[in-house]
mmCIF file of C-alpha atoms in Angstrom:
data_model
loop_
_atom_site.group_PDB
_atom_site.id
_atom_site.type_symbol
_atom_site.label_atom_id
_atom_site.label_comp_id
_atom_site.label_asym_id
_atom_site.label_seq_id
_atom_site.Cartn_x
_atom_site.Cartn_y
_atom_site.Cartn_z
ATOM 1 C CA MET Q 1 125.773 315.475 58.711
ATOM 2 C CA SER Q 2 122.131 315.995 57.752
ATOM 3 C CA SER Q 3 121.909 312.569 56.140
ATOM 4 C CA CYS Q 4 122.968 310.657 59.245
ATOM 5 C CA PRO Q 5 119.943 311.445 61.438
ATOM 6 C CA ALA Q 6 117.599 310.558 58.610
ATOM 7 C CA ALA Q 7 119.338 307.232 58.078
ATOM 8 C CA CYS Q 8 119.225 306.518 61.764
ATOM 9 C CA PHE Q 9 115.530 307.475 61.845
ATOM 10 C CA HIS Q 10 114.634 305.139 58.992
ATOM 11 C CA THR Q 11 116.658 302.340 60.488
ATOM 12 C CA THR Q 12 114.882 302.744 63.794
ATOM 13 C CA ASP Q 13 111.466 302.669 62.124
ATOM 14 C CA ASP Q 14 112.361 299.510 60.250
ATOM 15 C CA ASN Q 15 113.487 297.811 63.455
ATOM 16 C CA LYS Q 16 110.271 298.822 65.189
ATOM 17 C CA ASN Q 17 108.201 297.478 62.312
ATOM 18 C CA ASP Q 18 110.077 294.185 62.460
ATOM 19 C CA GLU Q 19 109.527 293.960 66.192
ATOM 20 C CA ASN Q 20 105.832 294.762 65.799
ATOM 21 C CA ARG Q 21 105.401 292.104 63.139
ATOM 22 C CA ALA Q 22 107.224 289.552 65.305
ATOM 23 C CA GLY Q 23 105.093 290.420 68.315
ATOM 24 C CA LEU Q 24 101.934 290.256 66.228
ATOM 25 C CA GLY Q 25 103.017 286.833 64.957
ATOM 26 C CA HIS Q 26 103.427 285.568 68.499
ATOM 27 C CA VAL Q 27 99.989 286.900 69.437
ATOM 28 C CA LEU Q 28 98.370 285.376 66.384
ATOM 29 C CA GLY Q 29 100.155 282.100 67.050
ATOM 30 C CA GLY Q 30 98.949 282.110 70.650
ATOM 31 C CA VAL Q 31 95.385 282.879 69.613
ATOM 32 C CA THR Q 32 95.460 280.087 67.036
ATOM 33 C CA THR Q 33 96.744 277.514 69.534
ATOM 34 C CA GLU Q 34 94.195 278.534 72.147
ATOM 35 C CA HIS Q 35 91.443 278.432 69.541
ATOM 36 C CA VAL Q 36 92.407 274.893 68.541
ATOM 37 C CA ARG Q 37 92.444 273.768 72.155
ATOM 38 C CA ARG Q 38 88.998 275.213 72.748
ATOM 39 C CA ARG Q 39 87.622 273.559 69.633
ATOM 40 C CA VAL Q 40 89.038 270.175 70.687
ATOM 41 C CA LEU Q 41 87.597 270.576 74.190
ATOM 42 C CA ASN Q 42 84.203 271.644 72.865
ATOM 43 C CA THR Q 43 84.153 268.692 70.458
ATOM 44 C CA ALA Q 44 84.998 266.253 73.238
ATOM 45 C CA VAL Q 45 82.290 267.674 75.510
ATOM 46 C CA ALA Q 46 79.731 267.581 72.704
ATOM 47 C CA LEU Q 47 80.649 263.971 71.914
ATOM 48 C CA CYS Q 48 80.281 262.932 75.570
ATOM 49 C CA LEU Q 49 76.913 264.675 75.867
ATOM 50 C CA THR Q 50 75.676 263.121 72.629
ATOM 51 C CA THR Q 51 76.718 259.647 73.773
ATOM 52 C CA ALA Q 52 75.094 260.130 77.186
ATOM 53 C CA LEU Q 53 71.839 261.378 75.661
ATOM 54 C CA ALA Q 54 71.801 258.534 73.139
ATOM 55 C CA HIS Q 55 72.379 256.007 75.935
ATOM 56 C CA VAL Q 56 69.561 257.443 78.052
ATOM 57 C CA GLY Q 57 67.239 257.460 75.056
ATOM 58 C CA LEU Q 58 67.981 253.859 74.097
ATOM 59 C CA VAL Q 59 67.567 252.659 77.694
ATOM 60 C CA PHE Q 60 64.258 254.529 77.922
ATOM 61 C CA LEU Q 61 62.996 252.850 74.747
ATOM 62 C CA HIS Q 62 64.086 249.505 76.179
ATOM 63 C CA VAL Q 63 62.224 249.821 79.493
ATOM 64 C CA ALA Q 64 59.230 251.783 78.213
ATOM 65 C CA PRO Q 65 56.022 250.021 77.118
ATOM 66 C CA SER Q 66 56.026 248.889 73.515
ATOM 67 C CA ASN Q 67 55.351 251.779 71.140
ATOM 68 C CA VAL Q 68 55.824 252.773 67.512
ATOM 69 C CA VAL Q 69 59.324 254.190 68.069
ATOM 70 C CA SER Q 70 60.630 251.252 70.118
ATOM 71 C CA GLN Q 71 59.228 248.784 67.572
ATOM 72 C CA ARG Q 72 60.760 250.630 64.635
ATOM 73 C CA PHE Q 73 64.230 250.823 66.231
ATOM 74 C CA ASN Q 74 64.044 247.516 68.085
ATOM 75 C CA SER Q 75 67.172 246.049 66.463
ATOM 76 C CA GLN Q 76 69.264 249.141 67.261
ATOM 77 C CA VAL Q 77 67.991 249.244 70.848
ATOM 78 C CA GLU Q 78 68.781 245.577 71.475
ATOM 79 C CA ALA Q 79 72.201 245.889 69.844
ATOM 80 C CA TRP Q 80 73.073 248.681 72.310
ATOM 81 C CA ILE Q 81 71.430 247.230 75.440
ATOM 82 C CA TYR Q 82 72.544 243.594 75.342
ATOM 83 C CA PRO Q 83 74.466 242.190 77.041
ATOM 84 C CA PHE Q 84 76.112 244.990 79.043
ATOM 85 C CA PHE Q 85 73.228 247.407 79.712
ATOM 86 C CA GLU Q 86 70.378 244.991 80.324
ATOM 87 C CA GLN Q 87 67.674 246.449 82.564
ATOM 88 C CA ASN Q 88 65.228 244.709 84.884
ATOM 89 C CA TRP Q 89 63.134 245.410 87.977
ATOM 90 C CA ARG Q 90 64.705 242.881 90.344
ATOM 91 C CA LEU Q 91 65.969 245.625 92.620
ATOM 92 C CA PHE Q 92 62.340 246.377 93.509
ATOM 93 C CA ALA Q 93 60.896 242.870 93.096
ATOM 94 C CA PRO Q 94 63.738 240.437 93.803
ATOM 95 C CA ASP Q 95 63.404 236.853 92.667
ATOM 96 C CA PRO Q 96 66.067 234.896 94.571
ATOM 97 C CA ASP Q 97 67.348 231.683 93.040
ATOM 98 C CA SER Q 98 65.771 228.504 94.375
ATOM 99 C CA VAL Q 99 68.616 226.370 93.040
ATOM 100 C CA ASN Q 100 72.388 226.302 93.172
ATOM 101 C CA ARG Q 101 74.244 225.987 89.885
ATOM 102 C CA GLN Q 102 77.746 224.696 89.415
ATOM 103 C CA ILE Q 103 79.116 225.790 86.037
ATOM 104 C CA SER Q 104 82.271 223.982 84.947
ATOM 105 C CA ALA Q 105 84.294 224.041 81.748
ATOM 106 C CA ARG Q 106 86.837 221.864 80.009
ATOM 107 C CA THR Q 107 88.857 222.384 76.843
ATOM 108 C CA ALA Q 108 90.163 220.318 73.953
ATOM 109 C CA HIS Q 109 93.439 220.841 72.099
ATOM 110 C CA THR Q 110 94.722 219.127 68.965
ATOM 111 C CA THR Q 111 98.419 218.273 69.246
ATOM 112 C CA PRO Q 112 100.845 218.338 66.287
ATOM 113 C CA ASP Q 113 100.564 214.555 65.912
ATOM 114 C CA GLY Q 114 96.783 214.821 65.471
ATOM 115 C CA SER Q 115 95.718 213.512 68.867
ATOM 116 C CA ILE Q 116 93.154 215.417 70.940
ATOM 117 C CA GLN Q 117 93.871 216.290 74.539
ATOM 118 C CA VAL Q 118 90.865 216.996 76.777
ATOM 119 C CA SER Q 119 91.466 218.855 80.026
ATOM 120 C CA ASP Q 120 89.890 218.201 83.396
ATOM 121 C CA TRP Q 121 86.761 220.054 84.441
ATOM 122 C CA VAL Q 122 87.359 223.477 85.995
ATOM 123 C CA ASP Q 123 84.677 224.688 88.418
ATOM 124 C CA LEU Q 124 84.128 228.293 87.346
ATOM 125 C CA THR Q 125 81.402 228.839 89.919
ATOM 126 C CA ALA Q 126 83.745 227.830 92.736
ATOM 127 C CA VAL Q 127 86.239 230.459 91.560
ATOM 128 C CA ASP Q 128 83.533 233.139 91.744
ATOM 129 C CA THR Q 129 82.373 231.914 95.140
ATOM 130 C CA ALA Q 130 85.911 232.084 96.510
ATOM 131 C CA ALA Q 131 86.214 235.686 95.270
ATOM 132 C CA ILE Q 132 82.941 236.645 97.003
ATOM 133 C CA LYS Q 133 83.291 234.804 100.312
ATOM 134 C CA HIS Q 134 84.541 237.026 103.170
ATOM 135 C CA ASN Q 135 84.887 239.927 100.713
ATOM 136 C CA PRO Q 136 82.988 243.024 101.916
ATOM 137 C CA LEU Q 137 83.064 244.579 98.430
ATOM 138 C CA PRO Q 138 82.974 241.770 95.864
ATOM 139 C CA SER Q 139 83.123 242.713 92.208
ATOM 140 C CA HIS Q 140 80.137 242.672 89.890
ATOM 141 C CA THR Q 141 82.051 240.236 87.667
ATOM 142 C CA ALA Q 142 82.360 237.608 90.402
ATOM 143 C CA GLN Q 143 78.771 238.046 91.550
ATOM 144 C CA ASN Q 144 76.777 238.224 88.348
ATOM 145 C CA MET Q 145 78.628 237.847 85.049
ATOM 146 C CA LEU Q 146 78.746 234.052 84.781
ATOM 147 C CA ARG Q 147 75.421 233.517 86.577
ATOM 148 C CA ARG Q 148 73.472 236.044 84.501
ATOM 149 C CA SER Q 149 75.016 234.897 81.232
ATOM 150 C CA TRP Q 150 73.826 231.350 81.960
ATOM 151 C CA THR Q 151 70.268 232.361 82.925
ATOM 152 C CA SER Q 152 70.023 234.510 79.779
ATOM 153 C CA TYR Q 153 71.323 231.612 77.690
ATOM 154 C CA VAL Q 154 68.683 229.260 79.115
ATOM 155 C CA GLU Q 155 65.898 231.786 78.525
ATOM 156 C CA LEU Q 156 66.816 232.004 74.832
ATOM 157 C CA HIS Q 157 67.754 228.384 74.122
ATOM 158 C CA GLY Q 158 65.537 226.276 76.324
ATOM 159 C CA GLY Q 159 66.831 222.730 76.568
ATOM 160 C CA ASP Q 160 68.038 222.002 73.023
ATOM 161 C CA ASP Q 161 70.933 224.510 72.709
ATOM 162 C CA LEU Q 162 69.664 225.741 69.321
ATOM 163 C CA SER Q 163 70.041 229.474 68.629
ATOM 164 C CA ARG Q 164 66.865 230.647 66.899
ATOM 165 C CA SER Q 165 67.519 234.407 66.936
ATOM 166 C CA ASP Q 166 70.372 236.863 66.621
ATOM 167 C CA ARG Q 167 70.162 237.603 70.319
ATOM 168 C CA ALA Q 168 70.394 233.888 71.118
ATOM 169 C CA VAL Q 169 73.529 233.642 68.983
ATOM 170 C CA MET Q 170 74.978 236.657 70.781
ATOM 171 C CA MET Q 171 74.288 235.173 74.235
ATOM 172 C CA GLN Q 172 75.810 231.845 73.191
ATOM 173 C CA ARG Q 173 78.988 233.633 72.120
ATOM 174 C CA TYR Q 174 78.930 235.765 75.270
ATOM 175 C CA LEU Q 175 78.773 232.687 77.529
ATOM 176 C CA ARG Q 176 81.428 230.910 75.472
ATOM 177 C CA ASN Q 177 83.791 233.891 75.608
ATOM 178 C CA ILE Q 178 83.431 234.278 79.383
ATOM 179 C CA ALA Q 179 84.364 230.635 79.921
ATOM 180 C CA ALA Q 180 87.206 230.755 77.371
ATOM 181 C CA ASP Q 181 88.714 233.917 78.879
ATOM 182 C CA ARG Q 182 88.660 232.458 82.380
ATOM 183 C CA ILE Q 183 90.220 229.173 81.318
ATOM 184 C CA ALA Q 184 92.914 231.019 79.354
ATOM 185 C CA GLU Q 185 93.737 233.223 82.349
ATOM 186 C CA ARG Q 186 93.917 230.170 84.618
ATOM 187 C CA ASP Q 187 96.541 228.025 82.865
ATOM 188 C CA GLY Q 188 97.485 229.796 79.615
ATOM 189 C CA LYS Q 189 97.488 226.535 77.618
ATOM 190 C CA PRO Q 190 96.265 226.610 74.003
ATOM 191 C CA PHE Q 191 92.891 225.110 73.082
ATOM 192 C CA GLU Q 192 90.508 225.187 70.151
ATOM 193 C CA ASN Q 193 87.262 223.932 71.682
ATOM 194 C CA ILE Q 194 85.465 224.401 74.977
ATOM 195 C CA GLN Q 195 82.542 222.640 76.634
ATOM 196 C CA LEU Q 196 80.391 223.636 79.597
ATOM 197 C CA ARG Q 197 78.709 221.469 82.182
ATOM 198 C CA VAL Q 198 76.007 222.847 84.459
ATOM 199 C CA ILE Q 199 74.897 220.941 87.569
ATOM 200 C CA THR Q 200 71.710 222.284 89.132
ATOM 201 C CA LEU Q 201 70.982 221.386 92.748
ATOM 202 C CA PRO Q 202 67.839 222.396 94.663
ATOM 203 C CA VAL Q 203 68.462 224.598 97.684
ATOM 204 C CA PRO Q 204 67.953 222.365 100.761
ATOM 205 C CA ALA Q 205 65.022 223.234 102.996
ATOM 206 C CA GLN Q 206 65.746 224.898 106.312
ATOM 207 C CA GLY Q 207 65.800 222.707 109.412
ATOM 208 C CA ARG Q 208 67.858 221.658 112.358
ATOM 209 C CA ALA Q 209 71.630 221.851 112.131
ATOM 210 C CA ASP Q 210 72.052 218.103 112.690
ATOM 211 C CA ASP Q 211 69.968 217.446 109.562
ATOM 212 C CA ASP Q 212 72.289 219.362 107.241
ATOM 213 C CA ASP Q 213 74.017 216.264 105.880
ATOM 214 C CA ARG Q 214 70.709 214.527 105.191
ATOM 215 C CA ARG Q 215 69.262 217.540 103.382
ATOM 216 C CA THR Q 216 72.447 217.988 101.348
ATOM 217 C CA ALA Q 217 72.392 214.320 100.312
ATOM 218 C CA ALA Q 218 68.722 214.585 99.323
ATOM 219 C CA ALA Q 219 69.452 217.659 97.208
ATOM 220 C CA ALA Q 220 72.362 215.883 95.510
ATOM 221 C CA LYS Q 221 70.054 213.011 94.482
ATOM 222 C CA ASN Q 222 67.795 215.513 92.734
ATOM 223 C CA ALA Q 223 70.671 217.237 90.946
ATOM 224 C CA ASP Q 224 70.278 217.840 87.226
ATOM 225 C CA THR Q 225 73.358 217.748 84.988
ATOM 226 C CA ARG Q 226 73.331 219.479 81.612
ATOM 227 C CA LEU Q 227 76.189 218.986 79.187
ATOM 228 C CA LEU Q 228 76.459 221.612 76.476
ATOM 229 C CA PRO Q 229 77.923 220.901 73.009
ATOM 230 C CA TRP Q 230 81.542 221.575 72.177
ATOM 231 C CA TRP Q 231 82.044 225.131 70.968
ATOM 232 C CA LYS Q 232 84.813 226.272 68.650
ATOM 233 C CA VAL Q 233 87.026 229.096 69.916
ATOM 234 C CA ALA Q 234 90.111 230.872 68.615
ATOM 235 C CA SER Q 235 93.279 228.797 68.761
ATOM 236 C CA ASP Q 236 95.037 231.483 70.820
ATOM 237 C CA ALA Q 237 92.189 231.840 73.370
#
């Protein structure tokens, strides 16, 4: 009879030890999981802060007067800023356009028999205008993307369409891709080449309402048409 209590006592201790180890395992497992979550969260926050600080620093170097640092890292600054983060002072010193531009595009597709099919001109500017008209909150894309890409292209290429710098090449591709994406979204037909046409019309002078037709006709006579070269694009554009 004396051996039974001892056996029961040892058995009870063993069970308690097993339970303690199991409980400790759960605690350690919980601490490990929570620790991993905190590390992931801290890493994500640190990455966001680093990106934000780098963006602010690069924008500052872009808008600040030329200095040793901005000159040394000029290529990195321009690679980050253009074309999506370009900065200017037009909010404080606006320079409204004195001309109206009609930017159109057409595409070319080579059929299996070797013939080339050229599409009709698509007025991309008219599509943007329709998205803006009577819209109290028009998108930035409809208001500025096509217009600003063209003005930047002209600033870098002049009138001969030759890209003389890496930034000029980038802006040429940027303008080409905007036109190609919009044409692809419009009809979904395949094409390998795209061409742009830009018609520039002077803004008619203000006057009496009954002179609108005359002023519009006069502006049309002074219109300037610029036909850009054919640009190669991906076959599945």
